[in-house]
mmCIF file of C-alpha atoms and ligand atoms in Angstrom:
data_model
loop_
_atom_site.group_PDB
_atom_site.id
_atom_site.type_symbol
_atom_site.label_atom_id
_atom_site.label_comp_id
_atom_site.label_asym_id
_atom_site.label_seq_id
_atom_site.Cartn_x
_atom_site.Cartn_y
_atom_site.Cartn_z
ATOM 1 C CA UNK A 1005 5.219 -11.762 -47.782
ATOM 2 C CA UNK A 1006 3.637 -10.485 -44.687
ATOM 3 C CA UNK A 1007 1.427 -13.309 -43.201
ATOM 4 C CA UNK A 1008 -0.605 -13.725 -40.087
ATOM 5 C CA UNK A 1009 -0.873 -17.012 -38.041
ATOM 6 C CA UNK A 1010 -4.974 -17.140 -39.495
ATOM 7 C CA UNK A 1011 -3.058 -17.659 -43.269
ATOM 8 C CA UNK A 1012 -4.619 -14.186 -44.107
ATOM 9 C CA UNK A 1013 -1.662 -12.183 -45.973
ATOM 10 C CA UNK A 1014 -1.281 -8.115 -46.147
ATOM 11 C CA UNK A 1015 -0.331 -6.898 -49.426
ATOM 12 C CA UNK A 1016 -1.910 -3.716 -47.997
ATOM 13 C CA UNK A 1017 -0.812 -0.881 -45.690
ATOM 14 C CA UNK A 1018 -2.665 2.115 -44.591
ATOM 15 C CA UNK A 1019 -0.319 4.865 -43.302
ATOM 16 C CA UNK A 1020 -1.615 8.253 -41.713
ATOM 17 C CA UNK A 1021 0.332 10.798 -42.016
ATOM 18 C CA UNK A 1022 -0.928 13.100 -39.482
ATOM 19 C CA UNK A 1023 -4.358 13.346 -36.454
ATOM 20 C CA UNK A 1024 -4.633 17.128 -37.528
ATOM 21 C CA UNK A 1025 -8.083 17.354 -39.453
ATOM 22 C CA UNK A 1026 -10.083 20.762 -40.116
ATOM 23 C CA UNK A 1027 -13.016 19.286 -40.099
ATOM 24 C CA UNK A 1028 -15.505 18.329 -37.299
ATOM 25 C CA UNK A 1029 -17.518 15.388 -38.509
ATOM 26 C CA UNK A 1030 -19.499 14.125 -35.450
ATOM 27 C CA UNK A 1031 -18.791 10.792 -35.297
ATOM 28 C CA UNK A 1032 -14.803 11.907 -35.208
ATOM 29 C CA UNK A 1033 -14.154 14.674 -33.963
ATOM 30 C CA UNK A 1034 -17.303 16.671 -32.884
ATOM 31 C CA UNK A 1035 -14.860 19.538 -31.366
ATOM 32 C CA UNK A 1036 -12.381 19.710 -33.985
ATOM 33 C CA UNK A 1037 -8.986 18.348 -33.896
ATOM 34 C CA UNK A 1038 -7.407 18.981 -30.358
ATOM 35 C CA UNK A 1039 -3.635 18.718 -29.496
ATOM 36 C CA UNK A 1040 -2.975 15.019 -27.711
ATOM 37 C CA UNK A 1041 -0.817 16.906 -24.535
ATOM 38 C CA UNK A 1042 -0.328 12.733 -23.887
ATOM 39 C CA UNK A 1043 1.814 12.206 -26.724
ATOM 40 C CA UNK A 1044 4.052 14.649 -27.830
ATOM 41 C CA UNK A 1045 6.140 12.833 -30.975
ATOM 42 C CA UNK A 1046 6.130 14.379 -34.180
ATOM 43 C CA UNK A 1047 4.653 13.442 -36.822
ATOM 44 C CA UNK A 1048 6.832 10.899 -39.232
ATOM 45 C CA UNK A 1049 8.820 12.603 -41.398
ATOM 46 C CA UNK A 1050 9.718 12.290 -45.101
ATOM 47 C CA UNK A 1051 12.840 10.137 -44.430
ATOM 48 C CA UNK A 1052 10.695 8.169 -41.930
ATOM 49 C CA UNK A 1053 8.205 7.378 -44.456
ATOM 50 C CA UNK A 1054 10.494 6.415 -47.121
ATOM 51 C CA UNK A 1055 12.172 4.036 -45.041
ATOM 52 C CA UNK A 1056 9.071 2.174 -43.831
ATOM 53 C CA UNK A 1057 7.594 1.969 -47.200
ATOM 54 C CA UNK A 1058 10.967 0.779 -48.311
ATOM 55 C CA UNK A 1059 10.541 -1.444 -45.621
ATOM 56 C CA UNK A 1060 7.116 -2.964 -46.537
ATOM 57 C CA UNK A 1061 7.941 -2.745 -50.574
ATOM 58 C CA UNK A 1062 10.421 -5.275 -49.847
ATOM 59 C CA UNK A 1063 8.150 -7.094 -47.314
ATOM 60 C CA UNK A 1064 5.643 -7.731 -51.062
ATOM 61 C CA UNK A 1065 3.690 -4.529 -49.995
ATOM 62 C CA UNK A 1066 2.232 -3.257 -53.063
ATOM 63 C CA UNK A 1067 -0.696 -0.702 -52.133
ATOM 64 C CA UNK A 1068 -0.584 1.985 -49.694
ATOM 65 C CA UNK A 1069 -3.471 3.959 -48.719
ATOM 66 C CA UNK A 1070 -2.464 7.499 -47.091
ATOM 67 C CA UNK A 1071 -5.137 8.950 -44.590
ATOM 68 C CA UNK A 1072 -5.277 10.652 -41.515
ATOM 69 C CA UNK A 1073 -6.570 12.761 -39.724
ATOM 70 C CA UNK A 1074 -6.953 14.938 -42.877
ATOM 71 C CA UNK A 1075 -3.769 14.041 -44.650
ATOM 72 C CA UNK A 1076 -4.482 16.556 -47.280
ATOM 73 C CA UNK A 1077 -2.738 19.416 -44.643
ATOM 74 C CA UNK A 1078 0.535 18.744 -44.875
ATOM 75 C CA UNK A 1079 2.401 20.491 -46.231
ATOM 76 C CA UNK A 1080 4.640 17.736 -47.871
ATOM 77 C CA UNK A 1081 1.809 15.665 -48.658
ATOM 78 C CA UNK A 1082 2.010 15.626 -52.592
ATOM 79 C CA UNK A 1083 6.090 14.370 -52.010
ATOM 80 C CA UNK A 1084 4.973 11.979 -49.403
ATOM 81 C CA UNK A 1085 3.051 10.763 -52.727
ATOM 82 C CA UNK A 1086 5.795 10.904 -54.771
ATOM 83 C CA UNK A 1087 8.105 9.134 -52.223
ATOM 84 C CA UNK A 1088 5.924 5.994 -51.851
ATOM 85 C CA UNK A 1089 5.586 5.688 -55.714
ATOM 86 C CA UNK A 1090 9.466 6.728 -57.004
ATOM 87 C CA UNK A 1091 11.966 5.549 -53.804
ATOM 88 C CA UNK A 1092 9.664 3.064 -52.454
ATOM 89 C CA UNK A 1093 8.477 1.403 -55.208
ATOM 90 C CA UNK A 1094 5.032 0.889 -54.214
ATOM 91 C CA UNK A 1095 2.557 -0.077 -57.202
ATOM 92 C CA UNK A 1096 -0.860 1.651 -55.913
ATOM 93 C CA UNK A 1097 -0.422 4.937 -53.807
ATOM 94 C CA UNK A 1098 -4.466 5.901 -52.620
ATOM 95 C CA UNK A 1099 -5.581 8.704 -50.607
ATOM 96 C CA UNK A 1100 -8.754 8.588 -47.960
ATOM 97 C CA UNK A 1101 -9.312 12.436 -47.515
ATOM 98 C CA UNK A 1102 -12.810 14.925 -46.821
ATOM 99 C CA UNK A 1103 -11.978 16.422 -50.278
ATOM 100 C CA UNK A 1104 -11.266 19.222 -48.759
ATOM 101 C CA UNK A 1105 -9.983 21.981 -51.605
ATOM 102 C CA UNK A 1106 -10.194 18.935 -53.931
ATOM 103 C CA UNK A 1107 -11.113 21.533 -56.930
ATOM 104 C CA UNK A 1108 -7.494 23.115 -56.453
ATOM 105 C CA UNK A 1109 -5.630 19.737 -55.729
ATOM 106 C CA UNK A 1110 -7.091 17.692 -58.956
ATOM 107 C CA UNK A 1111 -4.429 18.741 -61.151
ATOM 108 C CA UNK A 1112 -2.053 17.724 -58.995
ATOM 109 C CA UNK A 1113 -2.905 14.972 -57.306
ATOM 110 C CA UNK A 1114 -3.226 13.461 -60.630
ATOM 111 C CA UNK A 1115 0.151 14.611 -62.262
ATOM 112 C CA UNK A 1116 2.024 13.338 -59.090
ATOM 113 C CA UNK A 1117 0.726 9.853 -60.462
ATOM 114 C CA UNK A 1118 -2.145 8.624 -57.561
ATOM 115 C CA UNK A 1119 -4.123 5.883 -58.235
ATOM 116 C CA UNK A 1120 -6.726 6.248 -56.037
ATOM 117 C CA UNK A 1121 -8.927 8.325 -54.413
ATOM 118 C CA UNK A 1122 -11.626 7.800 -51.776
ATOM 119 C CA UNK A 1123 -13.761 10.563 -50.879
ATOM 120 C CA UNK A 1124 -15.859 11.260 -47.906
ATOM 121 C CA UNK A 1125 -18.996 12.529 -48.404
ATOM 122 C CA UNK A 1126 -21.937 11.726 -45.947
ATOM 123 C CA UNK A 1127 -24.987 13.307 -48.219
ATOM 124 C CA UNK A 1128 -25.675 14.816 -51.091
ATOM 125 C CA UNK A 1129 -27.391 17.533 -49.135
ATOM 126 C CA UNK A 1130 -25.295 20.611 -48.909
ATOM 127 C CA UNK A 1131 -27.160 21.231 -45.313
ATOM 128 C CA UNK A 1132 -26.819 17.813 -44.107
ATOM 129 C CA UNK A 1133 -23.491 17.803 -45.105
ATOM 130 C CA UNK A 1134 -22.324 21.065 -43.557
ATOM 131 C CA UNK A 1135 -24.480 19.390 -40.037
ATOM 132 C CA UNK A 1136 -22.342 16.451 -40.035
ATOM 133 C CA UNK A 1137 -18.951 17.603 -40.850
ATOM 134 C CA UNK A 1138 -19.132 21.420 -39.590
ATOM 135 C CA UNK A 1139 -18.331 22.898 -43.604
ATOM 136 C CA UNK A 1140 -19.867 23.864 -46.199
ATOM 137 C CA UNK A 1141 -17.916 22.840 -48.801
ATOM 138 C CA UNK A 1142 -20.020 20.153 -50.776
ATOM 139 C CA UNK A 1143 -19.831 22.250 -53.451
ATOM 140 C CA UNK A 1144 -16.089 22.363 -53.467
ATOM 141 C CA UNK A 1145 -15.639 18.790 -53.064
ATOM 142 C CA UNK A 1146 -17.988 18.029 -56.174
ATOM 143 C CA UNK A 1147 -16.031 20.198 -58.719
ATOM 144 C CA UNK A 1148 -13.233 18.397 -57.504
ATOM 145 C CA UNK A 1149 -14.524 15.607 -58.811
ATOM 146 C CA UNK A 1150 -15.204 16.561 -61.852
ATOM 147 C CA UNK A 1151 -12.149 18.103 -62.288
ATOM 148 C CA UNK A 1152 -10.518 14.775 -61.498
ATOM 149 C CA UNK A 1153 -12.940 13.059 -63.685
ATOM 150 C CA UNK A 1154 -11.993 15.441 -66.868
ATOM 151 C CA UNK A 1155 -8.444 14.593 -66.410
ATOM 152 C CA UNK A 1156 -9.136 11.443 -66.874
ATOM 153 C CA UNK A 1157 -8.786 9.831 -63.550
ATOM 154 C CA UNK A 1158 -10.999 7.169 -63.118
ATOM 155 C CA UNK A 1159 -9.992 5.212 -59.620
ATOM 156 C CA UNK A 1160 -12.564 7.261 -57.690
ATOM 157 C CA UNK A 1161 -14.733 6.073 -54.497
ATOM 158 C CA UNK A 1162 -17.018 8.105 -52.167
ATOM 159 C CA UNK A 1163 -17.655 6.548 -48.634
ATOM 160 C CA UNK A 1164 -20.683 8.089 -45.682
ATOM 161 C CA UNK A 1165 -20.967 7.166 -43.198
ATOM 162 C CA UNK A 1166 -24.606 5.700 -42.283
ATOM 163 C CA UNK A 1167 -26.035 7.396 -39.849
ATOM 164 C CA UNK A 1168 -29.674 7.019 -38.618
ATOM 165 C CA UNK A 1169 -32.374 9.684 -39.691
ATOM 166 C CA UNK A 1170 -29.584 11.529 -40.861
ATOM 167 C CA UNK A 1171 -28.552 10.366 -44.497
ATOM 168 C CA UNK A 1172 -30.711 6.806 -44.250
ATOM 169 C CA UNK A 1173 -33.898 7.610 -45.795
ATOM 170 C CA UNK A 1174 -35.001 6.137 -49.366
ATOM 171 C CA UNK A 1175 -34.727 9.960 -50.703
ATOM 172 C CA UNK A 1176 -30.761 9.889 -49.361
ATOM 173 C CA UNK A 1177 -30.856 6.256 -51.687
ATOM 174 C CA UNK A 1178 -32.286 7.493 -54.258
ATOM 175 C CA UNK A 1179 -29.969 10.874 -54.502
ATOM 176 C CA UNK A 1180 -26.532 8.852 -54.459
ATOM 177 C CA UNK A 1181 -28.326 6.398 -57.019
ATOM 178 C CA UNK A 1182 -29.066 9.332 -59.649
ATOM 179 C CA UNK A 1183 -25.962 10.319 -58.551
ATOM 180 C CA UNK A 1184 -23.639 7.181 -60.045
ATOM 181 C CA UNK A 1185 -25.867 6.080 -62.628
ATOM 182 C CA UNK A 1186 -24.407 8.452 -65.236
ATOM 183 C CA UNK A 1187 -20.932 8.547 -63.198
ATOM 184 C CA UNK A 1188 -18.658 5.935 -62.507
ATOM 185 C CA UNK A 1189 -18.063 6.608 -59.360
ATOM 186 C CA UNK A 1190 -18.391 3.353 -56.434
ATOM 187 C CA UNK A 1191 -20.263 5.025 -53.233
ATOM 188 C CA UNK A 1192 -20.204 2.607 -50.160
ATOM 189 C CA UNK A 1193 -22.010 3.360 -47.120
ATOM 190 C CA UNK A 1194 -19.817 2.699 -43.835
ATOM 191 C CA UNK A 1195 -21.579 1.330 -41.140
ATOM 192 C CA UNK A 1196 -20.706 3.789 -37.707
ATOM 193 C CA UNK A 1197 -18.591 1.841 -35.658
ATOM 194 C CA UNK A 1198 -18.313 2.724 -31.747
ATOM 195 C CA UNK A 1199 -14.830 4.572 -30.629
ATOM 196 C CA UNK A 1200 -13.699 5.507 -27.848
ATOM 197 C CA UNK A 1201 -14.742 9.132 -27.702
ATOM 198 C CA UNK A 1202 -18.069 8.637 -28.951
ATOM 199 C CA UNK A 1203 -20.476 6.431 -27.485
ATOM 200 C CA UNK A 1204 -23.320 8.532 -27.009
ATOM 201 C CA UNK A 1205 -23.177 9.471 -31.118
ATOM 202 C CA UNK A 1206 -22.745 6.123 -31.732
ATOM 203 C CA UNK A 1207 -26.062 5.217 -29.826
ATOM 204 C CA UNK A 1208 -28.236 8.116 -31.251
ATOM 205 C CA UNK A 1209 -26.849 7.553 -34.856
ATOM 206 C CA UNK A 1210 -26.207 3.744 -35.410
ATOM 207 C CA UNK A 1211 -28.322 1.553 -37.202
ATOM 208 C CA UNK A 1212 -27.934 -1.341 -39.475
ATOM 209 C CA UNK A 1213 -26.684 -1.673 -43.062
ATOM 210 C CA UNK A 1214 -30.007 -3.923 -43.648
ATOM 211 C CA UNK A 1215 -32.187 -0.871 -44.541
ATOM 212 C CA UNK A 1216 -29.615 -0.524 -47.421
ATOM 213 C CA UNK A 1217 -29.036 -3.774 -48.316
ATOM 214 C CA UNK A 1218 -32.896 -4.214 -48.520
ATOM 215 C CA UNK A 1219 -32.935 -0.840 -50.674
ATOM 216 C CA UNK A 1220 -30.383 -2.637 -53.063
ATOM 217 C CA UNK A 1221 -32.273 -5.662 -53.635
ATOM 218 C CA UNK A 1222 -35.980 -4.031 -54.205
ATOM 219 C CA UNK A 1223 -34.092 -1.651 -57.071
ATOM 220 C CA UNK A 1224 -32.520 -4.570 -58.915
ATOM 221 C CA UNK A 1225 -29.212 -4.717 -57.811
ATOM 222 C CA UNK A 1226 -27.133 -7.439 -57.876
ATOM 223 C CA UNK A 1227 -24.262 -8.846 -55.331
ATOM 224 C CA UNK A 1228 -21.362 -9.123 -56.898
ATOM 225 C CA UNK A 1229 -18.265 -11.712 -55.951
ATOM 226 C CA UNK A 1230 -15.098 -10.246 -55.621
ATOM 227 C CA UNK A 1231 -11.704 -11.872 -55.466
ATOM 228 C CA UNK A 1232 -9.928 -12.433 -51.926
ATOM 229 C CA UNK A 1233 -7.748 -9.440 -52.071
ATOM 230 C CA UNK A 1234 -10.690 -7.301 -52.679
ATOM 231 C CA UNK A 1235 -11.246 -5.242 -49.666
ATOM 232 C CA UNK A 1236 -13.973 -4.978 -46.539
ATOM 233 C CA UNK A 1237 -16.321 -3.708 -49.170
ATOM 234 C CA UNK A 1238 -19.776 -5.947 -50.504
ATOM 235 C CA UNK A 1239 -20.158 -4.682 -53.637
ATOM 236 C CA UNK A 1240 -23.703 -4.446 -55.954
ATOM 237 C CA UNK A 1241 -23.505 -3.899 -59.798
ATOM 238 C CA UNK A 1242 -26.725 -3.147 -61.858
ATOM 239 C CA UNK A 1243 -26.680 -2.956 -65.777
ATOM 240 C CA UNK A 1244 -28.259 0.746 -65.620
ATOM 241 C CA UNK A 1245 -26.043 2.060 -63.904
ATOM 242 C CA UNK A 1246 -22.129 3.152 -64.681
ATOM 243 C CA UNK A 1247 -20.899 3.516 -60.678
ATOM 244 C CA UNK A 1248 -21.421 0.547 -58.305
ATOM 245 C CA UNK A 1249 -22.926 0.322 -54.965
ATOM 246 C CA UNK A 1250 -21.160 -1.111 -51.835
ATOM 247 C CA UNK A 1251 -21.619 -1.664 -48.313
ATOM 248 C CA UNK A 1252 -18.704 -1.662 -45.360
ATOM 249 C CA UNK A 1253 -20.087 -3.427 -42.289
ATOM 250 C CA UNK A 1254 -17.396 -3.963 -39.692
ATOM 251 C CA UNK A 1255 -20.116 -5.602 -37.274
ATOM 252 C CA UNK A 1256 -20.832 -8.049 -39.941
ATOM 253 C CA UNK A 1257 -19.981 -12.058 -38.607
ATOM 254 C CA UNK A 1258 -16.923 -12.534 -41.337
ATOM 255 C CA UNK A 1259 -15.651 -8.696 -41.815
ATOM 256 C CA UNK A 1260 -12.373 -9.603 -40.107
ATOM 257 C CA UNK A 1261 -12.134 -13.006 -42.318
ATOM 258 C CA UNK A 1262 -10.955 -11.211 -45.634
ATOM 259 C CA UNK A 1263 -8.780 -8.702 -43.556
ATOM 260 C CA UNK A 1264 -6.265 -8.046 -45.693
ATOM 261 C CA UNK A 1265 -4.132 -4.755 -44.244
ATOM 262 C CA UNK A 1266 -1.636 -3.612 -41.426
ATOM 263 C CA UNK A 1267 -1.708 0.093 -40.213
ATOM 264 C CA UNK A 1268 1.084 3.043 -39.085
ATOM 265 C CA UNK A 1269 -0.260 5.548 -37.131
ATOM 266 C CA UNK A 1270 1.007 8.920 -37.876
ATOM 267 C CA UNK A 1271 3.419 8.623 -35.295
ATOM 268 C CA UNK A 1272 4.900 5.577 -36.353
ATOM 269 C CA UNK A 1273 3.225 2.897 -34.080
ATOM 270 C CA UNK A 1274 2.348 -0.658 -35.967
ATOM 271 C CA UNK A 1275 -1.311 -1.624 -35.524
ATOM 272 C CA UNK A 1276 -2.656 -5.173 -36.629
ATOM 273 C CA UNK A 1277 -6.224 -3.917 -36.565
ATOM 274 C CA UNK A 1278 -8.064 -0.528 -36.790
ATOM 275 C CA UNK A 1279 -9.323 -1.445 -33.052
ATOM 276 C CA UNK A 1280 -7.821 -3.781 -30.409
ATOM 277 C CA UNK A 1281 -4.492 -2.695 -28.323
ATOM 278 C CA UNK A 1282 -1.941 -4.997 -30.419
ATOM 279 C CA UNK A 1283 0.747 -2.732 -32.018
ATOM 280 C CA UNK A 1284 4.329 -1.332 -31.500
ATOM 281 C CA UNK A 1285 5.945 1.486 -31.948
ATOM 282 C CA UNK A 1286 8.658 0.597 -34.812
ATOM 283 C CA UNK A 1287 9.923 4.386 -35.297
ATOM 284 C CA UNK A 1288 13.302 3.838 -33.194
ATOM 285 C CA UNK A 1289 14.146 1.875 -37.200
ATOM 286 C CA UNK A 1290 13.663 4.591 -39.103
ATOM 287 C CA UNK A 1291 16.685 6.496 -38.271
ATOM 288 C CA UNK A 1292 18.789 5.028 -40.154
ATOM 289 C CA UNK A 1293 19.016 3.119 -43.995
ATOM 290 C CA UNK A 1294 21.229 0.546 -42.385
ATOM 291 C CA UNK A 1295 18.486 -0.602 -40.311
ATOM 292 C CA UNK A 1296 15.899 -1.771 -42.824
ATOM 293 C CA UNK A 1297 17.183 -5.660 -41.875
ATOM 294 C CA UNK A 1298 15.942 -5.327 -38.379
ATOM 295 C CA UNK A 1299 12.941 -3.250 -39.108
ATOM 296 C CA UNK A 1300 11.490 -6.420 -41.574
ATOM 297 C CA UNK A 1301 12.447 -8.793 -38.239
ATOM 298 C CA UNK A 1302 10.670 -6.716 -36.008
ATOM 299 C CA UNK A 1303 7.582 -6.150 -38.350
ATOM 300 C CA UNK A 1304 7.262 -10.039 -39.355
ATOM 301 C CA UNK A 1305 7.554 -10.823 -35.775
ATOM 302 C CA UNK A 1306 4.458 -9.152 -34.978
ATOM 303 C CA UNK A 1307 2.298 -10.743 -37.333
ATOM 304 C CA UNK A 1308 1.709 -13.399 -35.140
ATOM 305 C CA UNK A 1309 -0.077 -11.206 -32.227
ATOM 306 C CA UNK A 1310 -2.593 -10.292 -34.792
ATOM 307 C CA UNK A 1311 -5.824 -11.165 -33.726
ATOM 308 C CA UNK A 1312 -8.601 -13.253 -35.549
ATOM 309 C CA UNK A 1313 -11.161 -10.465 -35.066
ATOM 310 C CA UNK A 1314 -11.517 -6.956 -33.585
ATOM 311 C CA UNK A 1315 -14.392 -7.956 -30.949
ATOM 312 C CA UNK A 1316 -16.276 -4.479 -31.428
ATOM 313 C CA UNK A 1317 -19.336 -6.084 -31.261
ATOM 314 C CA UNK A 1318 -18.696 -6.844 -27.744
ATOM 315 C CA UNK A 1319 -18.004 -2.921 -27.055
ATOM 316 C CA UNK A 1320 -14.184 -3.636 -27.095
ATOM 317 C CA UNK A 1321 -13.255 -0.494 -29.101
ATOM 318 C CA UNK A 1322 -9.231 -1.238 -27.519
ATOM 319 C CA UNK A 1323 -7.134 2.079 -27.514
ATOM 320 C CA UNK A 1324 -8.781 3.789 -30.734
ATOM 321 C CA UNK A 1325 -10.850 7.035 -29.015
ATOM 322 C CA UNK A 1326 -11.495 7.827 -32.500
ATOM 323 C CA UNK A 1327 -10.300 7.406 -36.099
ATOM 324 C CA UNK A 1328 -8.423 10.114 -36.450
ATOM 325 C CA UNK A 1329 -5.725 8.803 -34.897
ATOM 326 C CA UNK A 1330 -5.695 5.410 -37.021
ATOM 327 C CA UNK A 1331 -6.825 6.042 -40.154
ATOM 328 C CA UNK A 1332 -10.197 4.341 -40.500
HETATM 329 N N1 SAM B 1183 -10.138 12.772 -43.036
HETATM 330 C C1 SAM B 1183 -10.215 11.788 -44.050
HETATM 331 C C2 SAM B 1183 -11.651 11.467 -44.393
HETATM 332 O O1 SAM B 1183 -12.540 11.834 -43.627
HETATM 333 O O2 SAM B 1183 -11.854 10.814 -45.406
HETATM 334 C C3 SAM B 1183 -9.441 10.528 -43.737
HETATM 335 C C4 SAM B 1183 -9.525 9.984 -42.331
HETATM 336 S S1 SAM B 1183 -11.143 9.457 -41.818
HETATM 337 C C5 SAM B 1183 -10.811 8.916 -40.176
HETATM 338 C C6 SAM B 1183 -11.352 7.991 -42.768
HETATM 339 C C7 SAM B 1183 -12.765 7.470 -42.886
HETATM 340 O O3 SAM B 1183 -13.206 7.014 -41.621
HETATM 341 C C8 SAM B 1183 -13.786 8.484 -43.363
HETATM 342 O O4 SAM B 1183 -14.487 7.965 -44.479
HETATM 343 C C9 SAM B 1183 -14.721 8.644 -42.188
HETATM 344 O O5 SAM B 1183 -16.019 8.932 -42.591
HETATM 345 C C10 SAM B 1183 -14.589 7.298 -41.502
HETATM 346 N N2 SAM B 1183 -14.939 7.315 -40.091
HETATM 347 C C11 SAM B 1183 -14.480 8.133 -39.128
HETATM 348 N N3 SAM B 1183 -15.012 7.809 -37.935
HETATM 349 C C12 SAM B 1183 -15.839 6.757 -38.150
HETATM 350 C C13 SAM B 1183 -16.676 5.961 -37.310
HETATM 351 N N4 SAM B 1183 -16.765 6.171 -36.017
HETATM 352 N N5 SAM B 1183 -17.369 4.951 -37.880
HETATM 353 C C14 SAM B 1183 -17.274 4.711 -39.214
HETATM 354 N N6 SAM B 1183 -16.500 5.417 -40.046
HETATM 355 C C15 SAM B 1183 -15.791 6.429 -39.527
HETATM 356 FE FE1 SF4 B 1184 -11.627 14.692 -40.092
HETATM 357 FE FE2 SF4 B 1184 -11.988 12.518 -41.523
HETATM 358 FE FE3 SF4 B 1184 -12.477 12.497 -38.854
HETATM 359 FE FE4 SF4 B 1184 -14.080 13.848 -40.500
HETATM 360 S S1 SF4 B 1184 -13.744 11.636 -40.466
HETATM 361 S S2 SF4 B 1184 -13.227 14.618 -38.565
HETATM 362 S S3 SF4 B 1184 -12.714 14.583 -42.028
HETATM 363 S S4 SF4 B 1184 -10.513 12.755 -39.817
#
């Protein structure tokens, strides 16, 4: 089992697959996705992949959440799925994706066996949406849903982003609230967290999960205590209502507490935390299936430079110029 020197363990991996993305959220990546001309390595390849996951299967790995960039545009991305399940072994396979042609991919993504999708949508306003992410393709992404829904998958989130005088107002609360009452369906809101690349956005658009805590608690809903392996996510039940609320708030005094997952970047570089500089590149041990022995060395070995917390609140947004590049 993979364990850090804090006694916090990681069951839970989050891999990217790729930095491309075809969309142009504004927190992201305002200009679209841009070539790095700094880093030239491929993306991991199938092999790769199966190896690592191999690698963390045996390491008592048993959820992997596959994101990107958009990880929906590769081309192998419903094998990758398949891979991770069948030669890896790995109990829960999840996607993170925009939901991008998600009314096509339903069928599909649910044959190939996922058990998890979380969907970004950052309002239920076709404008706002198309503003914040440069498409309009709300509608798209909300057939998919229903699509997935009347095949019977039920493992389905929706994350925004919360971003000030943009998707923040009591009518914005009071859409996603009609929205889940009849639907289970969690929606979190994400507090914006600083990268990088975007420190102007971040101090035009950021403001405090309060205003929707506070919402929550005037409308009746309730906190709701989770188990330890539950994720970054405070969740809020209310008997009315079939979908939950939830709030992510990585500036929040215990978020890194209950930290319970490792990353790969799409290029095959370890991170311990979604900000900070700790990681290694552990690709040069995917060559080969004889070299899954030192691959679980190297990996265990770097649990201990994990740090207690990922000090954004003191500006310290480490290498990450924006999530593309690890996932979020
Ligand atoms: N492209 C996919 C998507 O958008 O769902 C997967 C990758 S994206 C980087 C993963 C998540 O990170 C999305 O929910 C996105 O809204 C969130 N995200 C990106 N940049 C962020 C930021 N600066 N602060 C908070 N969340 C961010
Ligand atoms: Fe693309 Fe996701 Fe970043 Fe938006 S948040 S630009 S969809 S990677």
């Amino acid at each position: 089992m993979l364990k850090d020197s804090f006694g916090r363990t990681f069951p839970y991996i989050r891999m990217s697959i790729t930095d491309v993305c075809n969309f142009k959220c504004g927190y992201c990546l305002p200009n679209g996705y841009q070539v790095d001309k700094s880093d030239n390595r491929k993306f991991l390849h199938l092999d790769e992949i199966k190896r690592l996951a191999k690698c963390f299967s045996e390491l008592g790995v048993n959820k992997i959440r596959i994101t990107g960039g958009e990880p929906t545009v590769r081309k192998d991305f419903f094998e990758i799925i398949k891979i991770l399940k069948v030669d890896a072994g790995i109990k829960k396979v999840v996607i993170t994706t925009n939901g991008y042609h998600l009314n096509k991919k339903a069928k599909l993504l649910v044959e190939t066996g996922l058990n998890g999708i979380n969907i970004s949508i950052d309002s239920l306003s076709r404008e706002t949406f198309k503003n914040v992410t440069g498409h309009d393709r709300l509608p798209e992404i909300l057939e998919g849903i229903k699509n997935l829904q009347e095949l019977g998958f039920e493992n389905i989130k929706i994350n925004a982003v919360l971003l000030n005088g943009v998707n923040s107002s009591e009518k914005d609360f009071n859409a996603w609230s009609k929205f889940i009452q009849n639907n289970k369906i969690d929606f979190r809101y994400i507090e914006l967290m600083q990268t990088g690349d975007n420190l102007e956005y971040f101090k035009k658009y950021h403001t405090s999960s309060k205003i929707f805590k506070n919402y929550l608690s005037e409308n009746n809903w309730i906190y709701q205590t989770l188990g330890k392996d539950a994720g970054p996510s405070l969740n809020y039940i209310n008997p009315e209502y079939k979908g939950k609320f939830g709030i992510i708030a990585p500036y929040s005094k215990d978020f890194c507490k209950t930290c319970n997952r490792l990353r790969i970047t799409s290029r095959g570089d370890l991170r311990l935390c979604l900000f900070g500089n700790t990681g290694i590149s552990v690709r040069h041990l995917l060559q080969k299936d004889d070299q899954l022995n030192e691959l679980k060395d190297l990996i265990l070995k770097q649990m201990q430079f994990k740090k207690e917390s990922h000090y954004l609140e003191l500006g310290d947004t480490g290498s990450t110029k924006n999530l593309s590049k690890t996932g979020g």
